[in-house]
Coordinates of C-alpha atoms in Angstrom, one line a residue:
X1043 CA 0.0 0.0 0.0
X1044 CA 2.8 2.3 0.8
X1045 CA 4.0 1.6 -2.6
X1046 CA 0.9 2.9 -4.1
X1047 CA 0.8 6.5 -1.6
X1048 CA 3.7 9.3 -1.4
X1049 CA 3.3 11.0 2.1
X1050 CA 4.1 14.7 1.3
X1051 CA 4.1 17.9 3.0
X1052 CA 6.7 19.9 4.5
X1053 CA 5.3 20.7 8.3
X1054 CA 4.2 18.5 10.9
X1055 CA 0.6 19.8 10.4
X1056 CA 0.6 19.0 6.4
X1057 CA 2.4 15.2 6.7
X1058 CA -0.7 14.6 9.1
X1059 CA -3.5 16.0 7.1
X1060 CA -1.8 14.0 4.1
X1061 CA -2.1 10.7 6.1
X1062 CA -5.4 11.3 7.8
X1063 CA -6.5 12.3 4.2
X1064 CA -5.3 8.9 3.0
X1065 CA -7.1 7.0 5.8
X1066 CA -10.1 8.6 5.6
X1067 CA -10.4 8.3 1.8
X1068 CA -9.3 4.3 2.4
X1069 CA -5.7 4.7 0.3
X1070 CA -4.2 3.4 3.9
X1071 CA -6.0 1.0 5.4
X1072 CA -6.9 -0.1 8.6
X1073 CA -3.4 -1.9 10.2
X1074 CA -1.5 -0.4 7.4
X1075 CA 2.3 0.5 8.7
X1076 CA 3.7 4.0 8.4
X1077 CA 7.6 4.4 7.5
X1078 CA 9.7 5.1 10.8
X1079 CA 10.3 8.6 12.1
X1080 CA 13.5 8.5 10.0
X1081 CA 12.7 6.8 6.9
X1082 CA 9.0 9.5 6.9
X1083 CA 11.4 12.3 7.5
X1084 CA 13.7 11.2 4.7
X1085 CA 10.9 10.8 2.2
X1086 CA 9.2 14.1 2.5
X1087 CA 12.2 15.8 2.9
X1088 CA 11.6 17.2 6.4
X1089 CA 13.4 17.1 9.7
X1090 CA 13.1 13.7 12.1
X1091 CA 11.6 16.0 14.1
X1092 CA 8.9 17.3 12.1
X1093 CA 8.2 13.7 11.5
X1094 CA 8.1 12.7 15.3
X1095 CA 5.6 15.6 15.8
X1096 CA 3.2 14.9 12.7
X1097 CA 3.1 10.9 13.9
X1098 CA 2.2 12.7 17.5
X1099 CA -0.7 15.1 16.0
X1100 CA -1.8 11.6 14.5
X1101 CA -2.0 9.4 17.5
X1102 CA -3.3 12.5 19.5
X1103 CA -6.5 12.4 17.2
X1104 CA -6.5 8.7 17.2
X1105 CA -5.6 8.0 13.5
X1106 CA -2.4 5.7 14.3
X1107 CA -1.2 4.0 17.1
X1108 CA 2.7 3.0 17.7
X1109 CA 3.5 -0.6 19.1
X1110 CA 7.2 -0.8 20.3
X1111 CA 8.8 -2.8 17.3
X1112 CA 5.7 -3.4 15.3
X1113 CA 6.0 0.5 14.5
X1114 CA 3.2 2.9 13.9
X1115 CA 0.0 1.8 11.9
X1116 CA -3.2 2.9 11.2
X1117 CA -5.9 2.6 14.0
X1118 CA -8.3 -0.3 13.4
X1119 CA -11.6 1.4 12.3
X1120 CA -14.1 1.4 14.1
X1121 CA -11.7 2.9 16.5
X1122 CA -10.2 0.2 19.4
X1123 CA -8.3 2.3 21.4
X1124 CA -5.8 0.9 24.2
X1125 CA -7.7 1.5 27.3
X1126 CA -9.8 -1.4 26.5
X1127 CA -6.9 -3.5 26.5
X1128 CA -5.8 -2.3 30.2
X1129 CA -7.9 -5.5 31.6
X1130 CA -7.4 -7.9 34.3
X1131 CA -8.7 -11.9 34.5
X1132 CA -10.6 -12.2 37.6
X1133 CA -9.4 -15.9 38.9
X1134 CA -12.3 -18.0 40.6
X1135 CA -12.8 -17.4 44.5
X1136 CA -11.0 -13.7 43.9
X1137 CA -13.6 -11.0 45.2
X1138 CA -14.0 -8.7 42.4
X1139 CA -13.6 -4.7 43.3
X1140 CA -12.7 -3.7 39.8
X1141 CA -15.9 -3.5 37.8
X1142 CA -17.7 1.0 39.6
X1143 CA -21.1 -1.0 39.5
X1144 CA -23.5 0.5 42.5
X1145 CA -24.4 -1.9 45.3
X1146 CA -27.6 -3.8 43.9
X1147 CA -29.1 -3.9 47.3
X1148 CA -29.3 -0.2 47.2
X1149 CA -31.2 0.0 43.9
X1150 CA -35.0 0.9 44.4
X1151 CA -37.3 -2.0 42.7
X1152 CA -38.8 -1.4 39.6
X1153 CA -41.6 -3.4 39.9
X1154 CA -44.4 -0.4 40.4
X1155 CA -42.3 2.4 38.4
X1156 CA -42.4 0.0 34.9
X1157 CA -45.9 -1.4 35.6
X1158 CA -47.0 2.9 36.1
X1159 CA -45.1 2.9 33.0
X1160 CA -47.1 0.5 31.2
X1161 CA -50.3 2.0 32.3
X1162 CA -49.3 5.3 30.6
X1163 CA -47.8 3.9 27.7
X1164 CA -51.2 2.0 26.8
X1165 CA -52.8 5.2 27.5
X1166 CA -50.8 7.8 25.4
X1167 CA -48.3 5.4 23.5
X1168 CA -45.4 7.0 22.2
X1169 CA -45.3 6.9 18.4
X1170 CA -43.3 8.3 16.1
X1171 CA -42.3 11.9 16.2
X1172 CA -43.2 12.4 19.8
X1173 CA -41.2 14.6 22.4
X1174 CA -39.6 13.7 25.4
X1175 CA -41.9 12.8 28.2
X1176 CA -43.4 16.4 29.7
X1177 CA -43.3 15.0 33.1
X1178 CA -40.1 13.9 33.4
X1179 CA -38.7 17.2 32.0
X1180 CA -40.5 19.3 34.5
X1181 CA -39.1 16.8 37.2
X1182 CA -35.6 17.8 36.0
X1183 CA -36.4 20.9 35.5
X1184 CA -37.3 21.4 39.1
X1185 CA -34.8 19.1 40.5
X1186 CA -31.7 21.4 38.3
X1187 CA -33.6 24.3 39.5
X1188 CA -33.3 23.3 43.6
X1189 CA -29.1 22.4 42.9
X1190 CA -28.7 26.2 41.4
X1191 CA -28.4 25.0 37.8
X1192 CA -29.1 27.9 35.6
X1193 CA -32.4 27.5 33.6
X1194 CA -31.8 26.0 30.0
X1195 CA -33.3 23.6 27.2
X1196 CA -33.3 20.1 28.4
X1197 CA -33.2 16.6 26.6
X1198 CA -33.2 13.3 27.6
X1199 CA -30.0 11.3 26.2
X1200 CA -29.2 7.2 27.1
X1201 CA -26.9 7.8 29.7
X1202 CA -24.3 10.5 30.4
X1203 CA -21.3 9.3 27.2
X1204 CA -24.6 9.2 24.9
X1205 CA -24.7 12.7 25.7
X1206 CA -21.4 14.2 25.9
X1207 CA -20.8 11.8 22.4
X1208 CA -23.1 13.9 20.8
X1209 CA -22.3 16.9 22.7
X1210 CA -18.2 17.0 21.4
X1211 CA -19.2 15.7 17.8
X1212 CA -21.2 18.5 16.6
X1213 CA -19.7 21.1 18.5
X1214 CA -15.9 20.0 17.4
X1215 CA -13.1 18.9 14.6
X1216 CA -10.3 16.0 14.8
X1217 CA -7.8 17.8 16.1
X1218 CA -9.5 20.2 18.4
X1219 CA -8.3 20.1 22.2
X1220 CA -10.1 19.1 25.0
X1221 CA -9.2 19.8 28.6
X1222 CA -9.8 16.4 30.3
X1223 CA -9.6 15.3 34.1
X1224 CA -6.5 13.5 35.0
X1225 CA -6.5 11.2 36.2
X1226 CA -10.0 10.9 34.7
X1227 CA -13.3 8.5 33.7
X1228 CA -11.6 6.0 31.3
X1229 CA -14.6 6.2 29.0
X1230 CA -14.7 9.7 28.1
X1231 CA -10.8 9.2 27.8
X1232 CA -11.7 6.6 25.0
X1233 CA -14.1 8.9 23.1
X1234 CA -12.1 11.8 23.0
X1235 CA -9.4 9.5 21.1
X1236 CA -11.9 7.9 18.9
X1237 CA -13.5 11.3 17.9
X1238 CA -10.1 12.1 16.9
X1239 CA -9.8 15.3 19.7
X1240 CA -6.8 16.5 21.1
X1241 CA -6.8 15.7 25.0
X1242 CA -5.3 18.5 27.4
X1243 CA -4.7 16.9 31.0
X1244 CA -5.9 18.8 33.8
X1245 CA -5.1 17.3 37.6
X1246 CA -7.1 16.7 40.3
X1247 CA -7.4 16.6 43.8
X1248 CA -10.0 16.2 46.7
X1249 CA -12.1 19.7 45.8
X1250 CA -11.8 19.0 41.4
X1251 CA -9.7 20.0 38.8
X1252 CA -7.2 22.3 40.0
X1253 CA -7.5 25.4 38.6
X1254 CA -3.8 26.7 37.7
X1255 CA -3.6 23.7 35.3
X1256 CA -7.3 24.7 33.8
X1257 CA -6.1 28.7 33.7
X1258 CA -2.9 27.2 31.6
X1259 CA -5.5 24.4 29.1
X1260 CA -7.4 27.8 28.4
X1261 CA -4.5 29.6 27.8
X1262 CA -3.5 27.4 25.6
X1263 CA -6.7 27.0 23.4
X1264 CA -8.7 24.6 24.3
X1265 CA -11.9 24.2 22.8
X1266 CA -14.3 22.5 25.4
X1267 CA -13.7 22.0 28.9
X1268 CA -15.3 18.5 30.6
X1269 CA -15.4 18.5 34.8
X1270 CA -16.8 16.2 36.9
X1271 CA -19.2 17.5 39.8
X1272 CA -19.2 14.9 42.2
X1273 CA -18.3 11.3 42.8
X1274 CA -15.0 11.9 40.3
X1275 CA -14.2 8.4 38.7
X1276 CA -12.1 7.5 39.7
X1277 CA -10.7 9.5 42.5
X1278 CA -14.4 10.0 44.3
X1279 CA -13.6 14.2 43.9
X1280 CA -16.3 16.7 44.4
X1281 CA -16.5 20.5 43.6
X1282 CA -16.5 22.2 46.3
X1283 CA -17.9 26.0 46.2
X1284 CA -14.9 27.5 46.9
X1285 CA -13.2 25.6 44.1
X1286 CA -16.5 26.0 41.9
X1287 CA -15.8 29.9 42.1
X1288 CA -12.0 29.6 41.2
X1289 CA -13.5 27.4 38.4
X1290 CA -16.0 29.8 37.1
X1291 CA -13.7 32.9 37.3
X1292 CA -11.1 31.5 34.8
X1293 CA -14.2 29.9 32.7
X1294 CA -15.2 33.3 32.0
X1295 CA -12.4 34.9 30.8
X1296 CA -13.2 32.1 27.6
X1297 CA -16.7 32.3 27.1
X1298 CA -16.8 30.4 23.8
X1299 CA -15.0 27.3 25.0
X1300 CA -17.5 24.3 25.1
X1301 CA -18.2 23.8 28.8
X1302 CA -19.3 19.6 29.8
X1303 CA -20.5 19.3 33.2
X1304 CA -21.1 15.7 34.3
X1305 CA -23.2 15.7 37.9
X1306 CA -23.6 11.6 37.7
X1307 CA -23.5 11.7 41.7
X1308 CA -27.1 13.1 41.5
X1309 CA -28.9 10.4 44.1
X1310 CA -26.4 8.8 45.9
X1311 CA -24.1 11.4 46.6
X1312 CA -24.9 13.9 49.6
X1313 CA -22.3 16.7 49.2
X1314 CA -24.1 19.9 47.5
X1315 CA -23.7 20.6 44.1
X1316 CA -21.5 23.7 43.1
X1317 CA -22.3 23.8 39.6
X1318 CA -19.6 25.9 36.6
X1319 CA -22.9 25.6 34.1
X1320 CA -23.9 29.1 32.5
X1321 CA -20.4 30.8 32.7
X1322 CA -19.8 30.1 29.3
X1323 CA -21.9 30.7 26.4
X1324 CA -21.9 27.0 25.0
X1325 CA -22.3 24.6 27.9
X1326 CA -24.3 21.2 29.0
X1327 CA -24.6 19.8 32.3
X1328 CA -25.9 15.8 32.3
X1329 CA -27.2 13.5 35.0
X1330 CA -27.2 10.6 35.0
X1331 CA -29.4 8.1 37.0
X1332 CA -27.6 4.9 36.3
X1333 CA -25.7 4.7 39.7
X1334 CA -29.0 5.4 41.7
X1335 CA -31.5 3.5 39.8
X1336 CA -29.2 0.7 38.4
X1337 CA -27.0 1.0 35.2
X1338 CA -29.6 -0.9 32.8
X1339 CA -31.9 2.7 33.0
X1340 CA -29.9 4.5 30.3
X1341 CA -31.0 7.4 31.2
X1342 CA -29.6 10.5 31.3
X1343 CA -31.5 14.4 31.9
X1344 CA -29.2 17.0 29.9
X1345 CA -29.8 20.7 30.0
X1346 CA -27.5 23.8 28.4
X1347 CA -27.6 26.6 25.9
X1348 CA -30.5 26.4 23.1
X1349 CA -27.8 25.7 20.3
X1350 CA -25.8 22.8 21.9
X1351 CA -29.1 21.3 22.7
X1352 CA -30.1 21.7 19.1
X1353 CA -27.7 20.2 17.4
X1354 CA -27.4 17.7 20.6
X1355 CA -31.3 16.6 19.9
X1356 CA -30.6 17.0 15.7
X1357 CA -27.9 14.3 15.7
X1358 CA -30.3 12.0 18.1
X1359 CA -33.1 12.4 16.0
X1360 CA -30.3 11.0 12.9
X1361 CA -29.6 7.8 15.3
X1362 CA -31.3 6.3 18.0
X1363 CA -34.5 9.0 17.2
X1364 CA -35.0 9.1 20.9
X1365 CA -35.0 7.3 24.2
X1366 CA -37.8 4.8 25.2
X1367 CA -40.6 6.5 27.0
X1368 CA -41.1 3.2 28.6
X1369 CA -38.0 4.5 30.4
X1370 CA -38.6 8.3 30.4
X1371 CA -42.1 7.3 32.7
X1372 CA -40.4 4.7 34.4
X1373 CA -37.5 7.2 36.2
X1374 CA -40.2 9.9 36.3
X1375 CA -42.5 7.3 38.9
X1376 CA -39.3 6.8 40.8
X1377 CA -38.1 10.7 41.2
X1378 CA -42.1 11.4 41.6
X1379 CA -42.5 8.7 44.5
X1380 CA -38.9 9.7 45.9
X1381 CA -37.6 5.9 45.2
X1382 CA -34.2 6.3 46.9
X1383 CA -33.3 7.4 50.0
X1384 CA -30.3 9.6 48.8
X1385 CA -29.3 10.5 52.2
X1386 CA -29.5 6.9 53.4
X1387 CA -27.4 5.5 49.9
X1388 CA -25.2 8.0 50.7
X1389 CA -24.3 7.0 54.2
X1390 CA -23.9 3.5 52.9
X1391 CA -21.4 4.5 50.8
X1392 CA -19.4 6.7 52.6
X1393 CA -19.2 4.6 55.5
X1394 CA -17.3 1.8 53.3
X1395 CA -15.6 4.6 51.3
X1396 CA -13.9 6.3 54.5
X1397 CA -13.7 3.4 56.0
X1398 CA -11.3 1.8 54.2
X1399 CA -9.3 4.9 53.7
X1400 CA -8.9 5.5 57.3
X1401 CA -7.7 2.0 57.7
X1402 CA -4.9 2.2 54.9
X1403 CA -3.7 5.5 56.3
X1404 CA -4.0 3.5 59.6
X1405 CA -1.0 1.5 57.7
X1406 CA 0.6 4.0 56.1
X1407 CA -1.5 4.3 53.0
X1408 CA -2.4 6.9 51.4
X1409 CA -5.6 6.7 49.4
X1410 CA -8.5 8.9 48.4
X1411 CA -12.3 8.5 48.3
X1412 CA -14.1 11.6 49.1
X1413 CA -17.7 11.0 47.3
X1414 CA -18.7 8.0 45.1
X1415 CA -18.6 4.5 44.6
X1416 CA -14.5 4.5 44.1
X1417 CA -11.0 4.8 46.6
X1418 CA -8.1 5.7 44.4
X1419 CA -4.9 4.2 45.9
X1420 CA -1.6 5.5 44.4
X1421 CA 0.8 2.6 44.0
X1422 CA 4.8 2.5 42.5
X1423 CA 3.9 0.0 40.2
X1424 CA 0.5 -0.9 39.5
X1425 CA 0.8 -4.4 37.6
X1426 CA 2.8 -5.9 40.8
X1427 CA 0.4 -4.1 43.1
X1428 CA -2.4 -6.1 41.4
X1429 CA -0.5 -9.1 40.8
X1430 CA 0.0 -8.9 44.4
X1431 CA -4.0 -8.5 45.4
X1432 CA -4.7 -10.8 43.4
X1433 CA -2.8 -13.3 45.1
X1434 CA -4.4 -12.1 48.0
X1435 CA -8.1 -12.6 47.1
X1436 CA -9.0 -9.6 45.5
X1437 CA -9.1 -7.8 41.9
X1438 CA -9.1 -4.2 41.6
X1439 CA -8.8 -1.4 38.4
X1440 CA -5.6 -0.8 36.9
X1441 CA -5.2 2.9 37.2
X1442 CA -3.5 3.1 33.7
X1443 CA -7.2 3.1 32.2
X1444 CA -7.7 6.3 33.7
X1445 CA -4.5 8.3 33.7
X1446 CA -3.1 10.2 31.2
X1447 CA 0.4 11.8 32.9
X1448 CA -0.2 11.1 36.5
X1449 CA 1.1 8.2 38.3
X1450 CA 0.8 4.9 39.0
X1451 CA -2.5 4.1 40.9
X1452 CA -5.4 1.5 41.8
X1453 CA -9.0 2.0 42.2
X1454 CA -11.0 0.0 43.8
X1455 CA -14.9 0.0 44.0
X1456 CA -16.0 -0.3 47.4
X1457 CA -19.8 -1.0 46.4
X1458 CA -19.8 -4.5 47.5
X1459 CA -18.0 -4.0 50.9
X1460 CA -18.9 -5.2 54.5
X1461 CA -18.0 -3.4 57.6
X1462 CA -16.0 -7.1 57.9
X1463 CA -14.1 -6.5 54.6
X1464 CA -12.1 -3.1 55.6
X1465 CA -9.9 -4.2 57.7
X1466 CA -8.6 -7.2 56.1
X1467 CA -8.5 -5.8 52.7
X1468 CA -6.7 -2.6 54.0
X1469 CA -4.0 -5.3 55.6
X1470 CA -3.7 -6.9 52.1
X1471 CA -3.8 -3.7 50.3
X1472 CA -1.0 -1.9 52.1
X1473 CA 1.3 -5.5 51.6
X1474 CA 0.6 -5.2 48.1
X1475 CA 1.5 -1.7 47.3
X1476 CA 4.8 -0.2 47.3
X1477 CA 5.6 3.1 48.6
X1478 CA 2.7 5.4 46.8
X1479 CA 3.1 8.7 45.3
X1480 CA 2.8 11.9 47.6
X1481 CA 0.6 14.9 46.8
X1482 CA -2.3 15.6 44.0
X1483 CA -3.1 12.7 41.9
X1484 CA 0.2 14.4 40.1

């Protein structure tokens, strides 16, 4: 194939529009190698360097991937990108912490909230070309209203990546930056490489992303901005108002970068809400109810400026068309008949979360859990730390999924917890971790 395509340009920015071109127009195929650094560099008559940076621009976007000595080839199509590789086999008789489901106990029943769906569906059945549900928008509505969201459209998406998916791809270009949360939810790390965008790390710690490395991603141009309100995957981080403000301050000083607010804590999280939605003049905020109604409701409120949600609701209407009002009725029984205790799931799950975190730090552990479903335990080396738990009896996340510069870590989902399980899985954590990294998640 290379015989049959030239790769031409004479910057960084040309060679990779050349090759993207090709791929695009199926002249280099999916698994088709590139020339090394050297040989590119020679070809088109450029500097190695300038070859080294166009192959970076290139896996940045998520057009080629490099391999050690297999080289740098074209991404498989539809894109596979190499988070989902960063797995684990879960022996028999090895407790599994790895997975960020809720605790099933603490999921209402759905018995009543389907069967009131039912009823409505056989009285007003939805049919083609038929809105959202109005009830469970004004529920939404009222429920953003209460957390201090500002008023804006609304739509109902399948679950918070259904949204933002739609969100980035018709509010940006391959190529575009995106200021990401590092370390940061693994799956919005995937889509941002498989739309091809350009992702801009941003740390973390306890209180969100930390706002000299967001002032220094604006600075340097990037085009959306995605935060995380509460419950942080993986670190359990939570805006608090004081960082919220520090947040909103620099936002405004950009008020034409995309702003993505994901507030998937809503109903098992009890910390307020401090939300960043409104500073900007493009901007969505999304909730999500998988983690207090159970993940198999994909469901997901979305609210922001008329044009994002109109070309958010325009691309739906090219795909799925819409989400079943089967499901719009059934959440809107459950939020209607207050299904969940929030306050009582939220207990639950902080008393696991800090539990275990006390206990580690109680062996000199540092780990980090302040909302959510998640504790994020820095390690020196995470495949002997798991290795190591594994041998143990238990299975947690590699943190690689979820970091893009910071350091080694492990998360591990404390869902499925007893009161029994802390101390010995603290024990067996801290003997299979080396000395962890100090600080921010940096």
């Amino acid at each position: 194939m290379l015989e049959k395509y030239r790769i031409v340009g004479e910057t960084a920015s040309e060679l990779a529009a050349g090759i993207e071109s090709a791929v695009s127009e199926g002249r280099l195929p999916p698994g088709a190698p590139l020339p090394p650094i050297r040989e590119l560099a020679q070809q088109a008559g450029v500097s190695p360097s300038t070859a080294a940076a166009a192959y970076r621009l290139l896996r940045e976007r998520g057009v080629v991937e490099t391999g050690g000595r297999r080289g740098t080839r074209v991404r498989p199509r539809p894109a596979s990108t190499t988070r989902e590789d960063i797995r684990i086999e879960v022996p028999p008789g090895v407790r599994d912490l790895s997975k960020g489901n809720p605790d099933a106990a603490l999921l209402p029943p759905l018995h009543d909230a389907l069967a009131a769906a039912a009823r409505a569906h056989e009285e007003r059945p939805a049919m083609y070309g038929t809105h959202d549900d109005a009830d469970l928008l004004a529920l939404a509505a009222a429920r953003l209203s209460r957390d201090g969201v500002p008023p804006g459209d609304l739509a109902i998406t399948s679950g918070t990546l259904d949204a933002v998916e739609r969100v980035l791809a018709t509010a940006l270009r391959p190529g575009d930056p995106v200021a990401v949360e590092d370390p940061g939810w693994s799956s919005l790390l995937d889509l941002v490489a498989v739309l091809g965008l350009r992702p801009v790390p941003v740390r973390v710690d306890d209180e969100g992303p930390l706002p000299d490395d967001l002032d220094r991603a604006l600075r340097a141009g990037v085009r959306a901005v995605v935060v995380t309100a509460r419950a942080q995957n993986p670190t359990g981080a939570a805006v608090t108002a004081a960082r919220a403000a520090a947040l909103r301050e620099l936002l405004a000083a950009h008020p034409d970068v995309l702003l993505v607010e994901d507030d998937h804590g809503d109903g098992f999280v009890d910390v307020p809400l401090h939300p960043l939605a409104g500073v900007t003049s493009r901007w969505v905020l999304v909730r999500s109810t998988a983690k207090a109604f159970g993940p198999d409701l994909r469901l997901a409120p979305v609210t922001g400026d008329r044009a994002t949600l109109d070309r958010l609701r325009g691309r739906q209407r090219l795909a799925v068309g819409w989400v079943s009002h089967l499901l719009q009725r059934a959440v809107a029984h459950l939020w209607r008949t207050g299904a969940v205790d929030t306050a009582a799931v939220a207990a639950s799950y902080r008393e696991r979360r800090d539990g275990l975190v006390a206990a580690l730090a109680g062996r000199g552990v540092r780990a980090h859990g302040r909302t959510g479903l998640n504790v994020w335990v820095p390690v020196a080396d995470e495949s002997a730390a798991i290795t190591r738990l594994l041998a143990r009896g238990w299975a947690a996340a590699p943190g690689a999924r979820n970091r893009v510069r910071t350091p080694p870590a492990i998360r591990v989902t404390v869902s499925t917890l007893s009161p029994a399980d802390l101390a010995p899985l603290a024990a067996d954590l801290a003997a299979a971790v080396e000395a962890p990294s100090r600080g921010r998640y940096a």
